[in-house]
Coordinates of C-alpha atoms in Angstrom, one line a residue:
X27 CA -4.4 0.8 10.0
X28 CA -3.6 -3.5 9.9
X29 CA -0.8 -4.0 11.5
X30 CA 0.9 -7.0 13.4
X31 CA -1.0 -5.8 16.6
X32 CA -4.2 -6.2 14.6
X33 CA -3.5 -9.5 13.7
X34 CA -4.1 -9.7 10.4
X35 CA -0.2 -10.3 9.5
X36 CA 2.2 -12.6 11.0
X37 CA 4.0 -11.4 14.0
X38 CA 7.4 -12.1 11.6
X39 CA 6.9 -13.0 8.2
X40 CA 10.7 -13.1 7.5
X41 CA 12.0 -15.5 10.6
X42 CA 13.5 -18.9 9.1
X43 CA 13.5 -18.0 5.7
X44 CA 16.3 -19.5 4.1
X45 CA 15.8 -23.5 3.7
X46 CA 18.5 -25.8 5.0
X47 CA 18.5 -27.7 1.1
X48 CA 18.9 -24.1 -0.6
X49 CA 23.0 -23.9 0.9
X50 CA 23.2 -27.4 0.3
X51 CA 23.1 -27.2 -3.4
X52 CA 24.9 -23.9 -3.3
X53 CA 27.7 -25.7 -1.6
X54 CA 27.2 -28.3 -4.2
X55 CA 28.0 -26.3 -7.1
X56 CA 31.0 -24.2 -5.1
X57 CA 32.6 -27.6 -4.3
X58 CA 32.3 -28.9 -8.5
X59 CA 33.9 -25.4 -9.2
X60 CA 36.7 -25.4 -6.3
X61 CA 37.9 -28.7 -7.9
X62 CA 37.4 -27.9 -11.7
X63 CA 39.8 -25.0 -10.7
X64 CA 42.0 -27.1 -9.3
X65 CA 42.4 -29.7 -11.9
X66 CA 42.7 -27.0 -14.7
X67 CA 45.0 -24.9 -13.3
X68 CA 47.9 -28.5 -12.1
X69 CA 47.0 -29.6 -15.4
X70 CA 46.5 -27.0 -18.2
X71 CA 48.6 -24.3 -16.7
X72 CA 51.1 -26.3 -15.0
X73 CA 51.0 -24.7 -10.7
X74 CA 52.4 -26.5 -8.7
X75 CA 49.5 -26.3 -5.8
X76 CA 49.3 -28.6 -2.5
X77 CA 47.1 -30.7 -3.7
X78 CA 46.5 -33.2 -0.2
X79 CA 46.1 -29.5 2.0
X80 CA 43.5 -28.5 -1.5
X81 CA 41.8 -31.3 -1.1
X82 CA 41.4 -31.9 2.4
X83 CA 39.7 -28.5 2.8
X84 CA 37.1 -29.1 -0.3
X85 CA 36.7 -32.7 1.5
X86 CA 35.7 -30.7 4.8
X87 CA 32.9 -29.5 2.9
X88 CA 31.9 -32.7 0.9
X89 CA 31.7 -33.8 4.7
X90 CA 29.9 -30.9 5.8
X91 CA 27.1 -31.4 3.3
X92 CA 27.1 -35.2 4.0
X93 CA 26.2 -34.5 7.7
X94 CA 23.9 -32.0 6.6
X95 CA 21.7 -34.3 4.4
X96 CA 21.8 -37.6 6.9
X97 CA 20.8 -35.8 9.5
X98 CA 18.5 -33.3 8.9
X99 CA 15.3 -33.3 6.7
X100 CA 15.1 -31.2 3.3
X101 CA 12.5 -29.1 4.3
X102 CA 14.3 -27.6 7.5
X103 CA 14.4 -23.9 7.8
X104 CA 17.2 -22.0 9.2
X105 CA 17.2 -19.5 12.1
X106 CA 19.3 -16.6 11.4
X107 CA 22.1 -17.7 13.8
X108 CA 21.8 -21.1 11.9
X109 CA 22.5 -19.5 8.6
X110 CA 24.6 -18.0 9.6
X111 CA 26.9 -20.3 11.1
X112 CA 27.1 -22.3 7.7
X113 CA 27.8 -18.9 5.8
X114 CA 30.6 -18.3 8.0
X115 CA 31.7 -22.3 7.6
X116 CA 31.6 -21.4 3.7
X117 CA 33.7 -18.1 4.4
X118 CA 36.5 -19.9 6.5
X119 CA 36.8 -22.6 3.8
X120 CA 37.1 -20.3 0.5
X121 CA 39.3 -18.2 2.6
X122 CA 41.5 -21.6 3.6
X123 CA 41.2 -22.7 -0.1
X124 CA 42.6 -18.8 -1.2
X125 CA 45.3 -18.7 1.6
X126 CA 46.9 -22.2 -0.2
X127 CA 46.2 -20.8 -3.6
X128 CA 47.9 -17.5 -4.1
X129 CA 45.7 -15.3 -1.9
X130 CA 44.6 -12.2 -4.0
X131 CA 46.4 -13.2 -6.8
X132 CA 43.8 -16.2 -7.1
X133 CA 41.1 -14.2 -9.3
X134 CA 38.4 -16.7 -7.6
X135 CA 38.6 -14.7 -4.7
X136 CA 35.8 -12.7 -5.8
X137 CA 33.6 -15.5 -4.3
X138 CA 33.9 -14.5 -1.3
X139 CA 31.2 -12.2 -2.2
X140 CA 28.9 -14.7 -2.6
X141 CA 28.4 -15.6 1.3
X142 CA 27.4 -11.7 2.0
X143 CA 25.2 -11.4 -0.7
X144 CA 23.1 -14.3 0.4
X145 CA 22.7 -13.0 3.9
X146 CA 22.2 -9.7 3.0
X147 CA 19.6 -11.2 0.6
X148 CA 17.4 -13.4 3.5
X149 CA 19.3 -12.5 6.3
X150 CA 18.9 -9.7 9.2
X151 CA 20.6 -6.8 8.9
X152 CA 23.0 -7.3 12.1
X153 CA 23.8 -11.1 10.0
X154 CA 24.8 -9.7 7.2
X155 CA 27.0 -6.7 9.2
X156 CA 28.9 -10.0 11.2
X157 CA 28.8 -12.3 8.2
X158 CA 30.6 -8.6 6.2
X159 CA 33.0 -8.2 8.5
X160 CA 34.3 -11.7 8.8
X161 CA 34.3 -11.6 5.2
X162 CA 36.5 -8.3 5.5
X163 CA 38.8 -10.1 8.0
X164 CA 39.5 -12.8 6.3
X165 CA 40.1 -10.9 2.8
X166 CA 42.6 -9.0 4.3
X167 CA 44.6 -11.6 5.9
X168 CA 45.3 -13.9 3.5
X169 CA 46.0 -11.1 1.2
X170 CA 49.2 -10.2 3.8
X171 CA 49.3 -13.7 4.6
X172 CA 49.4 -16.6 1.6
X173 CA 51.2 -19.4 0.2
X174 CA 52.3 -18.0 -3.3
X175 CA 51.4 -19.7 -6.4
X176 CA 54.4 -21.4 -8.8
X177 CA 54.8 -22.9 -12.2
X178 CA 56.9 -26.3 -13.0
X179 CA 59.8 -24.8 -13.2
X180 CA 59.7 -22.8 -9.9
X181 CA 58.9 -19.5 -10.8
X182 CA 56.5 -17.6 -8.8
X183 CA 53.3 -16.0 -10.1
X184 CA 54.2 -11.9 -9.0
X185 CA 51.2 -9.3 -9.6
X186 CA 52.3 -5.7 -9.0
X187 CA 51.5 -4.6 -6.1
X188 CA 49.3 -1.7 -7.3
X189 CA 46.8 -4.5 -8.5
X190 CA 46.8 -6.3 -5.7
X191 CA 45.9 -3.7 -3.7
X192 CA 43.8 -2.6 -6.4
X193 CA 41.9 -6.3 -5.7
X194 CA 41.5 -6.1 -2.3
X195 CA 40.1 -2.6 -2.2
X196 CA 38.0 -3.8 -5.3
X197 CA 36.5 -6.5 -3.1
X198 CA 35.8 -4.6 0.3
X199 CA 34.1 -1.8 -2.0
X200 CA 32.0 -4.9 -3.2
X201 CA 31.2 -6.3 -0.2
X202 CA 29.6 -3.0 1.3
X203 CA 28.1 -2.2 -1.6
X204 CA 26.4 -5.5 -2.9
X205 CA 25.8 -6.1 0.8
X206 CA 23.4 -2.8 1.0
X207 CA 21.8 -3.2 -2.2
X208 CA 21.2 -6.5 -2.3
X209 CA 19.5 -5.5 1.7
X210 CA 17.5 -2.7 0.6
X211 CA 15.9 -4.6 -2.1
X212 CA 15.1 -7.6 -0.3
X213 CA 13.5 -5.1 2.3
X214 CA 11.5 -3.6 0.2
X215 CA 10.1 -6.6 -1.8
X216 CA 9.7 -8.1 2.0
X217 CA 7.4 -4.9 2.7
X218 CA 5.3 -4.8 -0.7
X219 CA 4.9 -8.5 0.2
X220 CA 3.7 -8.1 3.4
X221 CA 1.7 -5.0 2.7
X222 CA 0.1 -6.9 -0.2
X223 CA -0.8 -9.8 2.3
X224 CA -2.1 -7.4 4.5
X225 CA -4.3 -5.6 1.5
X226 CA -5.9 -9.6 0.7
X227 CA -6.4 -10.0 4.0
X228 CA -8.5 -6.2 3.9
X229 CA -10.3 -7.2 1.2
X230 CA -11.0 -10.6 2.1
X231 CA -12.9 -9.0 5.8
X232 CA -14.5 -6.8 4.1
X233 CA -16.3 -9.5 1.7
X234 CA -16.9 -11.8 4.4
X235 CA -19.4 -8.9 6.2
X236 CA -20.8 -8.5 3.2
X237 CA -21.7 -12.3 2.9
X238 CA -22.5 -12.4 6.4
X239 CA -25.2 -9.6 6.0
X240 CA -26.9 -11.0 2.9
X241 CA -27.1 -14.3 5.1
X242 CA -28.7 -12.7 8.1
X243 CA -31.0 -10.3 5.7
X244 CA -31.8 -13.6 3.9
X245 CA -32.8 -15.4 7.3
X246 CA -35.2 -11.7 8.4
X247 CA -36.6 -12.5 4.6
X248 CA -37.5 -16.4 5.0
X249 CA -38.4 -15.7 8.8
X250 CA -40.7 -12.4 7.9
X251 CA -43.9 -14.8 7.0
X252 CA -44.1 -17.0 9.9
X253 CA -43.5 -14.4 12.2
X254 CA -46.3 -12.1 10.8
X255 CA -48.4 -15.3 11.1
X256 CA -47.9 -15.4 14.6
X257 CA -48.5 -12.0 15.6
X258 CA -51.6 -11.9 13.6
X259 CA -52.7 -15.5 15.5
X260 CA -51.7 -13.8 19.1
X261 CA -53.5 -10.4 18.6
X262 CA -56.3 -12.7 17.4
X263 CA -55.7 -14.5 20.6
X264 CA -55.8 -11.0 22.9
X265 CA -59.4 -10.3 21.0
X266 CA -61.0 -13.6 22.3
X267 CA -59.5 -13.7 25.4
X268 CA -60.7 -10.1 26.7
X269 CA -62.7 -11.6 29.4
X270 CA -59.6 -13.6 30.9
X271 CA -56.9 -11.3 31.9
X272 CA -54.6 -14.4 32.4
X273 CA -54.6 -15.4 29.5
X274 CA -54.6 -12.4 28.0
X275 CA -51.4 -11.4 29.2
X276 CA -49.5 -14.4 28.0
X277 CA -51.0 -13.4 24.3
X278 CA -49.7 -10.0 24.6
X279 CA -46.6 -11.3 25.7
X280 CA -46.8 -13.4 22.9
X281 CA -46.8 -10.1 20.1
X282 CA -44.7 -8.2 21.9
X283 CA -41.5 -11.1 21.8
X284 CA -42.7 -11.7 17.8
X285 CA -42.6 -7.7 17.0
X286 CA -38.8 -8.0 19.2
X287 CA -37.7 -10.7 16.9
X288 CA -38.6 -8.6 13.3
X289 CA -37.0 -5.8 14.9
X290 CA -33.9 -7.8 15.5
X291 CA -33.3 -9.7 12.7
X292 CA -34.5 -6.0 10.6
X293 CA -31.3 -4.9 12.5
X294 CA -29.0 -7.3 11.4
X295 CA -29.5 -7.3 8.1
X296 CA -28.9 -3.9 7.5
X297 CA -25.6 -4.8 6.4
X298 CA -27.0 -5.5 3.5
X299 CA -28.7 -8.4 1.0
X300 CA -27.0 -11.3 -1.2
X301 CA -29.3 -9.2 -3.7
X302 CA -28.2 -8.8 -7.2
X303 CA -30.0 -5.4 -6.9
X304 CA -27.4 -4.3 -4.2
X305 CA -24.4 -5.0 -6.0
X306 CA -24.9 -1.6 -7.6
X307 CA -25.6 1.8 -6.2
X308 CA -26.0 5.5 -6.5
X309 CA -22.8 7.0 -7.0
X310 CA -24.1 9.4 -3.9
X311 CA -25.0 6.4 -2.0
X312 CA -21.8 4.4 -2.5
X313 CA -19.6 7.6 -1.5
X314 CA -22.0 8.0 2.0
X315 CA -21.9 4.1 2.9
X316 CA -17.9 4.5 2.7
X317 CA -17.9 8.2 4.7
X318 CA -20.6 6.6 7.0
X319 CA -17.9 5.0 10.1
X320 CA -16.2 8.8 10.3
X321 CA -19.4 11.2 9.5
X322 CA -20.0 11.1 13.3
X323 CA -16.1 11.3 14.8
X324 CA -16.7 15.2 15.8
X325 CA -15.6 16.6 12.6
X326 CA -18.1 18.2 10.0
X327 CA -17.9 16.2 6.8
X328 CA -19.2 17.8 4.3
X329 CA -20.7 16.2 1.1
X330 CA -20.7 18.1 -2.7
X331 CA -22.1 15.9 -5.4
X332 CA -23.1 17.0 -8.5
X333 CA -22.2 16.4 -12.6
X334 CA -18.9 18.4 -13.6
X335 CA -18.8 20.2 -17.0
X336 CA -20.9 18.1 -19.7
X337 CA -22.1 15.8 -17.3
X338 CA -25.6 14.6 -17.2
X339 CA -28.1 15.5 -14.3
X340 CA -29.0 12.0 -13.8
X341 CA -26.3 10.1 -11.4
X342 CA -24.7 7.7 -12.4
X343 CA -25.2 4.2 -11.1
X344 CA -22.0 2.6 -10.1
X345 CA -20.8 -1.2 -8.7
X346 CA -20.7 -1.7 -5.3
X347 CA -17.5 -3.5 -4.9
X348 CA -15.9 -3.6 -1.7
X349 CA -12.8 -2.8 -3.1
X350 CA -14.1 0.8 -3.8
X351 CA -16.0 0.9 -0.5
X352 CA -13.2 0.0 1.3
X353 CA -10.7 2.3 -0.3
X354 CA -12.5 5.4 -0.1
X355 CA -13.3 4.7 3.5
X356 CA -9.7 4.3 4.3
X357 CA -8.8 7.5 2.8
X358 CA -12.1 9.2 5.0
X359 CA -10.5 8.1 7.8
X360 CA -7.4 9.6 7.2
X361 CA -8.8 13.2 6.5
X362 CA -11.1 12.5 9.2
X363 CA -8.5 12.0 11.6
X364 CA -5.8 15.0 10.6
X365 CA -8.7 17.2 9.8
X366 CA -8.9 20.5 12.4
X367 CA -12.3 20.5 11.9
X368 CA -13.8 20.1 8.9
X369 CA -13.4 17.5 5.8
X370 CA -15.1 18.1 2.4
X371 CA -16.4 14.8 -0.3
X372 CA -16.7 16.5 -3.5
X373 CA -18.1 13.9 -6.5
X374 CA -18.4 14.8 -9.7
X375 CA -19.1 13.1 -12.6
X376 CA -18.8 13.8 -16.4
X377 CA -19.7 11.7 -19.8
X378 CA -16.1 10.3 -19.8
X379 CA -15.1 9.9 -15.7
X380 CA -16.2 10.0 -12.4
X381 CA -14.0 11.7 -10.0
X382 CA -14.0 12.0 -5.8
X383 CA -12.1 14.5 -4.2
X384 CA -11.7 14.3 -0.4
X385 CA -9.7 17.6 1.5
X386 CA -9.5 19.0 4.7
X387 CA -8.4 21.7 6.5
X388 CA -5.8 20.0 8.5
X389 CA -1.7 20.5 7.9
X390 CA -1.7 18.3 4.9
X391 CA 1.1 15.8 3.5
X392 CA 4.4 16.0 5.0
X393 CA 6.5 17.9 2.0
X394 CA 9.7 15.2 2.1
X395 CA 7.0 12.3 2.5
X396 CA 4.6 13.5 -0.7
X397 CA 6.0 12.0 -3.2
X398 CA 6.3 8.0 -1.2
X399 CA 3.0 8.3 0.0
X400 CA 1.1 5.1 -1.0
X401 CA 4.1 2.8 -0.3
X402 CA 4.2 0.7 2.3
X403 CA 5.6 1.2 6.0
X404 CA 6.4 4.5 5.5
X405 CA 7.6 5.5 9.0
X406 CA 8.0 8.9 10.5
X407 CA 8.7 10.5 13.5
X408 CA 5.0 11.8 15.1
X409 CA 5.1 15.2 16.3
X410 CA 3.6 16.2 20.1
X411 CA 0.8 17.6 18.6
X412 CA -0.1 14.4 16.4
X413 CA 0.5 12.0 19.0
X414 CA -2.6 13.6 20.8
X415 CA -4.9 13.8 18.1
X416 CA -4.2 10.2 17.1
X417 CA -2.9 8.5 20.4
X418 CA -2.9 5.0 18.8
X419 CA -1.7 5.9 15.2
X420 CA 1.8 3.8 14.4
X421 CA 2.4 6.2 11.0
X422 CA 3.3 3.0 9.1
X423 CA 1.4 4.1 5.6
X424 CA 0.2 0.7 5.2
X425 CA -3.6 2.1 5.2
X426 CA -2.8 4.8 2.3
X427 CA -1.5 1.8 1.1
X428 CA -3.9 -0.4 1.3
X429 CA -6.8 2.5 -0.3
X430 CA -4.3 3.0 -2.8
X431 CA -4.1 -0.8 -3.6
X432 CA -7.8 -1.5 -3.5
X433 CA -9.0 1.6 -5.8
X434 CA -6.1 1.1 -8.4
X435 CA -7.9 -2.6 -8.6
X436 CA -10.8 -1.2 -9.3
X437 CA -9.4 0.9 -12.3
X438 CA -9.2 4.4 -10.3
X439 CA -6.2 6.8 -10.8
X440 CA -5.2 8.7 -7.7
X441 CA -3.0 11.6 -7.1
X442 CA -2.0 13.2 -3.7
X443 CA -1.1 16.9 -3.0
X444 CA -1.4 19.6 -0.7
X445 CA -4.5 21.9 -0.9
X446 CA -1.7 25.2 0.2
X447 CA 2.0 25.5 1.0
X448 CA 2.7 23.9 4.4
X449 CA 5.3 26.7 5.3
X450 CA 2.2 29.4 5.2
X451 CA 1.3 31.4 8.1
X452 CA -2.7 30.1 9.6
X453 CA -3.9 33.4 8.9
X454 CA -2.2 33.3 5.3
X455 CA -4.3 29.4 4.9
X456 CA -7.7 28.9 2.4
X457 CA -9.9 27.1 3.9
X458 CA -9.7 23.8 2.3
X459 CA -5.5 23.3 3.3
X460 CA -4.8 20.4 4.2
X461 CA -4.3 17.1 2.5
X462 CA -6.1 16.6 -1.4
X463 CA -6.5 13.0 -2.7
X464 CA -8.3 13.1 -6.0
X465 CA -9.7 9.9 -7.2
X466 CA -11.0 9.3 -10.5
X467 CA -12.4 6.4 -12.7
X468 CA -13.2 6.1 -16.2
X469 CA -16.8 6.3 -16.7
X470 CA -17.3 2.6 -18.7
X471 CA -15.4 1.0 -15.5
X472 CA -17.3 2.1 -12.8
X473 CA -20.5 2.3 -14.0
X474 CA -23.2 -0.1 -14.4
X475 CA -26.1 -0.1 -16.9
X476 CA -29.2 0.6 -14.6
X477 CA -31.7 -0.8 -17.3
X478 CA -29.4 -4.1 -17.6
X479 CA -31.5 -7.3 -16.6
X480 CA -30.1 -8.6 -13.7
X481 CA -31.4 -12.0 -13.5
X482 CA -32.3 -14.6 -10.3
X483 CA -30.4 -13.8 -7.4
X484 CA -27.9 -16.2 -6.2
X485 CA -27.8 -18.2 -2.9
X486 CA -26.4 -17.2 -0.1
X487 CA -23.0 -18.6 0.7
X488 CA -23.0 -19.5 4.6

């Protein structure tokens, strides 16, 4: 239902995510632990390493961060191909730094994992595929390809084979594995994020009508007086002037533009009043405000409310919070719109709960999508047949979603299931068949004391 097209998220909430001071310090630390490697292993375990070629390439990247401090502020963000880039700098250098250093033998070649992980962390998925197999590439070279480490006295540190292949295959399974996991995470957390954002930003609308209709019902009350005062001063006006026709008719015109403007500002503030008294409800009259968009969309909506076993006959009173109105009227909309022809509202209430069941009699959940629905961009291919019923449906979940969000807030548990087995024959079918979404709230959460004093009402917030 809100989606980019809609405007109410960013057209790419994950463009330039990774801040240009975020690799700095990264490279920081790699550099401290490239020569604290260095220095313990000439002087503790006695390699002879090359130290000038060493430490020329860990000075390429005390250079590299250098430039990238003087000459770029803190706060820049990095483009993917910018991140990249510098990724692939780190790569080339470890890699450089291994090939002088024993190659596989070096057990700090497991860093090179670090570069992947990263992009596959904040990075697009076709980043983190180049950045993986550069990383791939250059693990496999220098492990054909390396100068060999020695000791003092010359002799020359030799791993079986076995383990060094053992290493390298080690490392590429690491790479494509921490590479998707580390990716699918990220994803998803990206997708709750913006499916949250998109559920505040829901809520958010739906509180500013609110206020907007206790503003405009508040202007039709403080307007009601003066206006009656001229209508009764005009058809005052149209008694007097009986004998001047003239005149007459300007009076009349008078009433008639006076009775236009009640009936105008009556119409606005339908949407309701900053009234303390309308922040609660009839359970009935809640469900029907939330149905009310979809009761007229060709499809009979059908309405069943009465007390379940033990329940009382008097209804319950309940808070009108837009998080409940909202909800319920996403989930209305989807029956609404996958219903055949007909969608039923049952609400029942008991001493301990109050529960809403919508159904319809259209082809229900998908079977291998039941158990995801309420998560967030939730794609699927649309069939022929649903493409026409909902021509400018997307299929994205993020409305089940969002319903699901919004009612949880308000303490409601809901469950999703099928009302009969997809795989029956239309003929084989009960009439309510399609999708079942059973909501339910515990009685002392939803309900409000209808003999609770409710004080002055509040102004209204322009």
């Amino acid at each position: 239902m809100l989606s980019p097209g809609f405007g109410l998220l960013p057209p790419d909430v994950t463009a330039d995510r990774v801040r240009l001071r975020t690799l700095i310090v990264l490279r920081w630390l790699a550099i401290a632990g490239q020569l604290a490697a260095i220095v313990l292993g000439v002087q503790f375990y006695g390699l002879l390493l090359p130290m000038g070629l060493c430490l020329l390439v860990v000075g390429v990247s005390v250079i590299a961060n250098l430039i990238a401090i003087f000459v770029f502020p803190e706060n820049r963000r990095l483009s993917d191909v910018e991140a990249m880039l510098l990724l692939m700098f780190d790569l080339a250098q470890l890699s450089l730094l291994l090939f002088l250093t024993g190659g596989l033998t070096n057990p700090f070649a497991l860093l090179v994992l670090a570069p992947v992980v990263i992009s596959a962390t904040a990075l697009a998925l076709r980043t983190t595929i180049v950045i993986g197999l550069v990383a791939i590439f250059l693990v496999t070279l220098i492990s054909i390809a390396h100068i060999p480490l020695r000791f003092a006295d010359g002799t020359v540190l030799k791993v079986p084979e076995i383990f060094e292949f053992g290493f390298w295959l080690a490392i590429m399974i690491g790479i494509l594995f921490l590479a998707l996991y580390s990716h699918r995470v990220s994803a998803e957390a990206r997708s709750m994020s913006r499916a949250l954002l998109a559920t505040q930003m829901a809520l958010a609308r739906e509180q500013k009508l609110t206020d907007l209709g206790g503003v405009v019902a508040a202007a039709a009350h403080e307007l009601g007086t003066p206006l009656a005062t001229i209508r009764l001063a005009s058809t005052e006006l149209m008694e007097e002037l009986i004998d001047q026709p003239a005149l007459r008719a300007d009076a009349e015109l008078i009433r008639a533009q006076t009775d236009r403007c009640r009936d105008i500002l009556k119409s606005m503030g339908r949407a309701g009043k900053d009234d303390l008294h309308l922040r609660r409800a009839p359970l009935a009259t809640v469900v029907h405000e939330a149905a009310e968009p979809h009761v007229e969309r060709g499809k009979d909506v059908r309405f069943e409310i009465g007390p379940g076993m033990g329940g009382s006959d008097r209804q319950p009173v309940v808070k009108r919070s837009p998080e409940v109105v909202h909800g319920l009227r996403n989930l209305m909309q989807n029956a609404v719109d996958f219903a055949r022809s007909t969608v039923w509202v049952d609400v029942e209430w008991s001493p301990r709960s109050i529960s809403v069941t919508i159904m319809d009699d259209g082809q229900g959940f998908p079977p291998q999508l039941i158990g995801r629905i309420g998560d967030p961009f939730v794609r699927q291919r649309r069939e022929t047949d649903d493409a026409v019923k909902r021509p400018g449906y997307e299929g994205m979940g993020l409305g089940l979603f969002i319903a699901k969000t919004l009612l949880e807030r308000s303490g409601a548990q809901i469950t999703f299931a099928n009302g009969a087995d997809p795989f029956l024959a239309d003929d084989e079918r009960p009439e309510r068949c399609g999708a079942v979404v059973e909501v339910i709230w515990p009685m002392s959460v939803l309900q409000d004391d209808p003999d609770q004093v409710l004080g002055a009402n509040r102004p209204n917030a322009a």
